[in-house]
Short mmCIF file of C-alpha atoms in Angstrom, two decimals:
data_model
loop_
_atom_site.label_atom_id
_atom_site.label_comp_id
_atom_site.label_asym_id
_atom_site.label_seq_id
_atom_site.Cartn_x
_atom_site.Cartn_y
_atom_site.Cartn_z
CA UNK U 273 87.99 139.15 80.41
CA UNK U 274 91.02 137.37 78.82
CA UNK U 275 92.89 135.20 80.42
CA UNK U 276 96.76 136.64 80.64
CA UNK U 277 98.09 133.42 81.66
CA UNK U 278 96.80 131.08 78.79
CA UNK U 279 99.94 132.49 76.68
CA UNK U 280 102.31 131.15 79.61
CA UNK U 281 100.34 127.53 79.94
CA UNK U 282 101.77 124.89 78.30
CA UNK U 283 99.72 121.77 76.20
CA UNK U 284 99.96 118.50 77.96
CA UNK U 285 102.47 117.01 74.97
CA UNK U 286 104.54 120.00 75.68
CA UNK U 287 104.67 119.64 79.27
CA UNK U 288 106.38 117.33 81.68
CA UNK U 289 103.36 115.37 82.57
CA UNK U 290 104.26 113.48 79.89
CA UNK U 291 106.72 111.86 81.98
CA UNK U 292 104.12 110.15 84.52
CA UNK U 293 105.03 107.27 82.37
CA UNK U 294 107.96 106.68 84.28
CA UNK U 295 105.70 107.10 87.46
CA UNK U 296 103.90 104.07 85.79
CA UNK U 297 106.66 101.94 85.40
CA UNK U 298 108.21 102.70 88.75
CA UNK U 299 105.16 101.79 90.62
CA UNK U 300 104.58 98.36 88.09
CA UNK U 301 108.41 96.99 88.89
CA UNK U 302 107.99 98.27 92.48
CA UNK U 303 104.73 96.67 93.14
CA UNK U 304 105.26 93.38 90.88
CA UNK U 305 108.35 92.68 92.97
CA UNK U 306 106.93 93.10 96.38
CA UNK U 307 104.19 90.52 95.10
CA UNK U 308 107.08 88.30 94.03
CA UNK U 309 108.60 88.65 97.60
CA UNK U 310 105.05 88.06 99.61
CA UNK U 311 104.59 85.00 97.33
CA UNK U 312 107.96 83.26 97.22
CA UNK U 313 109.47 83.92 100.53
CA UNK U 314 108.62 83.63 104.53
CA UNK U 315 108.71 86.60 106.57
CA UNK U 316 111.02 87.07 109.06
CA UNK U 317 114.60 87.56 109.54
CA UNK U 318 115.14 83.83 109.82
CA UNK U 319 113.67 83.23 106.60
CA UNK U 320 116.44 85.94 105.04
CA UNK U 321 118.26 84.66 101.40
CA UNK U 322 122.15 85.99 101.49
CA UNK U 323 123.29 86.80 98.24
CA UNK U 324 126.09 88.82 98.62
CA UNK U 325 128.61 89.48 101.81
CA UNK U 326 126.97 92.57 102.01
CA UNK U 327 123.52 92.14 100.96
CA UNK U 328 119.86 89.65 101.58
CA UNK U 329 116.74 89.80 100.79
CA UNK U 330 114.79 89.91 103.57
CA UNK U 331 110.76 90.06 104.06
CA UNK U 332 109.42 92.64 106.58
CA UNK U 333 106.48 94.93 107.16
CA UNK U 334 107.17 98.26 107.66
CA UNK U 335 104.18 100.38 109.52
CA UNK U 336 105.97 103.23 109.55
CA UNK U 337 108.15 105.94 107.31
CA UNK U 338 111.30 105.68 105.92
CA UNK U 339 114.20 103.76 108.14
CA UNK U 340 110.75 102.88 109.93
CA UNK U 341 109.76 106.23 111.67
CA UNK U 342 106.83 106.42 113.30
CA UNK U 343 106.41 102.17 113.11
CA UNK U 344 105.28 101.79 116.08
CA UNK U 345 103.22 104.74 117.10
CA UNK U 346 99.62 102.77 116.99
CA UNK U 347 97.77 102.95 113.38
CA UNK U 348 97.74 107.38 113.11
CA UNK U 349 100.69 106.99 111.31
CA UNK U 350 99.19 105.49 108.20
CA UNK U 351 96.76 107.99 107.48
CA UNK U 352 99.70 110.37 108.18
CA UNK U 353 101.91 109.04 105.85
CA UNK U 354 98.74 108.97 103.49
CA UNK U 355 98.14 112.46 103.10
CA UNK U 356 101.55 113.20 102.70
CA UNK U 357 101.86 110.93 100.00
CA UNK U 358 98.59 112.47 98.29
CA UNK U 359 99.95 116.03 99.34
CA UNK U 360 103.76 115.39 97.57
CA UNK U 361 102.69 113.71 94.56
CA UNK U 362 99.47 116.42 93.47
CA UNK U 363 102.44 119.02 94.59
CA UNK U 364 104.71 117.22 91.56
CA UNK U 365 102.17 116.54 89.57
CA UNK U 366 101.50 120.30 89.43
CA UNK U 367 105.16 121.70 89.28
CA UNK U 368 104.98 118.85 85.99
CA UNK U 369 101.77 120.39 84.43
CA UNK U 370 104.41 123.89 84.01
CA UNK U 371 107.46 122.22 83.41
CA UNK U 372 108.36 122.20 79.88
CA UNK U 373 108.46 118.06 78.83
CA UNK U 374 112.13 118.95 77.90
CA UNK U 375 113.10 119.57 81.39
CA UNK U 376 114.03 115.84 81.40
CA UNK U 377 116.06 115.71 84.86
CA UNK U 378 113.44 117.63 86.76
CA UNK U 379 110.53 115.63 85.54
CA UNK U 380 112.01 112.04 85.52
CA UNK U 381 113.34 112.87 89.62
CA UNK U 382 109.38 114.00 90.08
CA UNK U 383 108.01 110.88 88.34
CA UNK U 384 110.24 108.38 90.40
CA UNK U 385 109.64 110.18 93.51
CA UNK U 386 105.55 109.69 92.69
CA UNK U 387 105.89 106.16 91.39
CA UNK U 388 107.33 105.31 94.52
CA UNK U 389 105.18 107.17 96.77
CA UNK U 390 102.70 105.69 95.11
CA UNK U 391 103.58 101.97 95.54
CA UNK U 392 104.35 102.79 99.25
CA UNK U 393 100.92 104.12 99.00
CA UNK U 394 98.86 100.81 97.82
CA UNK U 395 100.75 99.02 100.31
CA UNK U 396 99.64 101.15 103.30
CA UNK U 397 96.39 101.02 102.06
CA UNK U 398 95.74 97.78 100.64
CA UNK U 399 97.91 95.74 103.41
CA UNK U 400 98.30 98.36 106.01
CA UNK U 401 102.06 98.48 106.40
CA UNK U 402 104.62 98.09 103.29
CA UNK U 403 106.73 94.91 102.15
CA UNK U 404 110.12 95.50 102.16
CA UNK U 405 112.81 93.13 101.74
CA UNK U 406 116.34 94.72 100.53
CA UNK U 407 118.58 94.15 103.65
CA UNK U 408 122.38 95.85 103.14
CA UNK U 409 124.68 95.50 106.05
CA UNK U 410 127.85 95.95 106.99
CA UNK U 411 129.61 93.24 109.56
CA UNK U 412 126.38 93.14 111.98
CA UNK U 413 124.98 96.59 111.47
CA UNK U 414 122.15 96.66 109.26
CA UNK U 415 120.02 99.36 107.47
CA UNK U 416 116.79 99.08 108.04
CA UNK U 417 114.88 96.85 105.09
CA UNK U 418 113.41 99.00 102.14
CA UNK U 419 112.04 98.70 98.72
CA UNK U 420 111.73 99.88 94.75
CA UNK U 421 109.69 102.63 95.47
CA UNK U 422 112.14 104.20 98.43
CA UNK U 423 115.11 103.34 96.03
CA UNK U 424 112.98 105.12 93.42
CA UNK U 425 112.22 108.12 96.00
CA UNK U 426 115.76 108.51 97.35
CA UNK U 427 117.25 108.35 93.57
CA UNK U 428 114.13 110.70 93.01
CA UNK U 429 115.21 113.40 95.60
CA UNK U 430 119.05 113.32 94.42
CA UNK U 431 118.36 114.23 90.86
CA UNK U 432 116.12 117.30 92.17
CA UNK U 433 119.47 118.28 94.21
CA UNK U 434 121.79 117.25 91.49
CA UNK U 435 119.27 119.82 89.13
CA UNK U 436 119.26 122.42 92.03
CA UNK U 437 123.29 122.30 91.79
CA UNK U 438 123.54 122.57 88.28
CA UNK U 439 120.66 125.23 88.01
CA UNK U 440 122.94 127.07 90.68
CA UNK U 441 125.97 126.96 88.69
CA UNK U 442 124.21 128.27 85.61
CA UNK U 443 123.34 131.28 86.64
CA UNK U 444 126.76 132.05 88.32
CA UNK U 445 128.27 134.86 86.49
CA UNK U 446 131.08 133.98 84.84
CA UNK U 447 134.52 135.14 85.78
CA UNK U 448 137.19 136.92 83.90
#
């Protein structure tokens, strides 16, 4: 029995799993700075460091989601969060495995979207919430703290819309 889709499979070189690299580096910076933050500053809003009119660091746990959803539901959450990490990134991993490697804006917006979910990952699990500490504001409304890896996520998510938009416009007939 022959297999018909071995023609349609592409070789790891040739696919875009050869950008988990950027993954790799996303979760490094993202995880070496939280460590820098746990080990140089206090927690705590008091403890914040303004640097800009517009902008602190600030060291907080997050036990939720994103903008802190689900923080303080009781411990569920985590596991929650967990498996939808796990789910997302095998998802990306696998839409990478039959990418072509040249598809360079899909495949680096699925590698920063794992690299963070990743580092949000070893947080939840190793500490059991995750360190953020970049605090924009404007006057005295505040976002809600985040991090490398949801800066990497976010910026992650864009460039699959931003490929989505341009994918669109492609294959818009053209006018005369």
């Amino acid at each position: 029995m022959s297999d018909l889709s071995s023609e349609n499979k592409l070789s790891l070189k040739q696919s875009g799993v050869r950008w988990l690299w950027l993954a790799a580096l996303v979760f490094i910076v993202d995880i070496a700075s939280k460590l820098v933050v746990m080990n140089t500053m206090e927690y705590g809003w008091p403890n914040r460091i303004e640097l800009l009119p517009f902008f602190n660091l600030l060291y907080v746990h997050n036990y939720g989601a994103a903008f802190s959803f689900l923080s303080d539901a009781g411990g569920w959450q985590r596991w929650l969060f967990t498996a939808i990490a796990l789910g997302v990134c095998a998802l990306l991993v696998f839409w990478m495995r039959r990418s072509p490697a040249s598809n360079k804006l899909a495949n680096s917006s699925y590698a920063m979207i794992i690299g963070g979910a990743l580092g949000n990952l070893f947080d939840r699990m190793y500490h059991g919430f995750v360190v953020d500490f970049l605090d924009f504001y404007v006057g005295n409304y505040h976002w809600p703290a985040f991090n490398i890896a949801d800066t990497a996520i976010c910026i992650g998510a864009g460039l699959i819309i931003l490929e989505g938009l341009i994918d669109d416009k492609k294959k818009q007939p053209v006018k005369h």
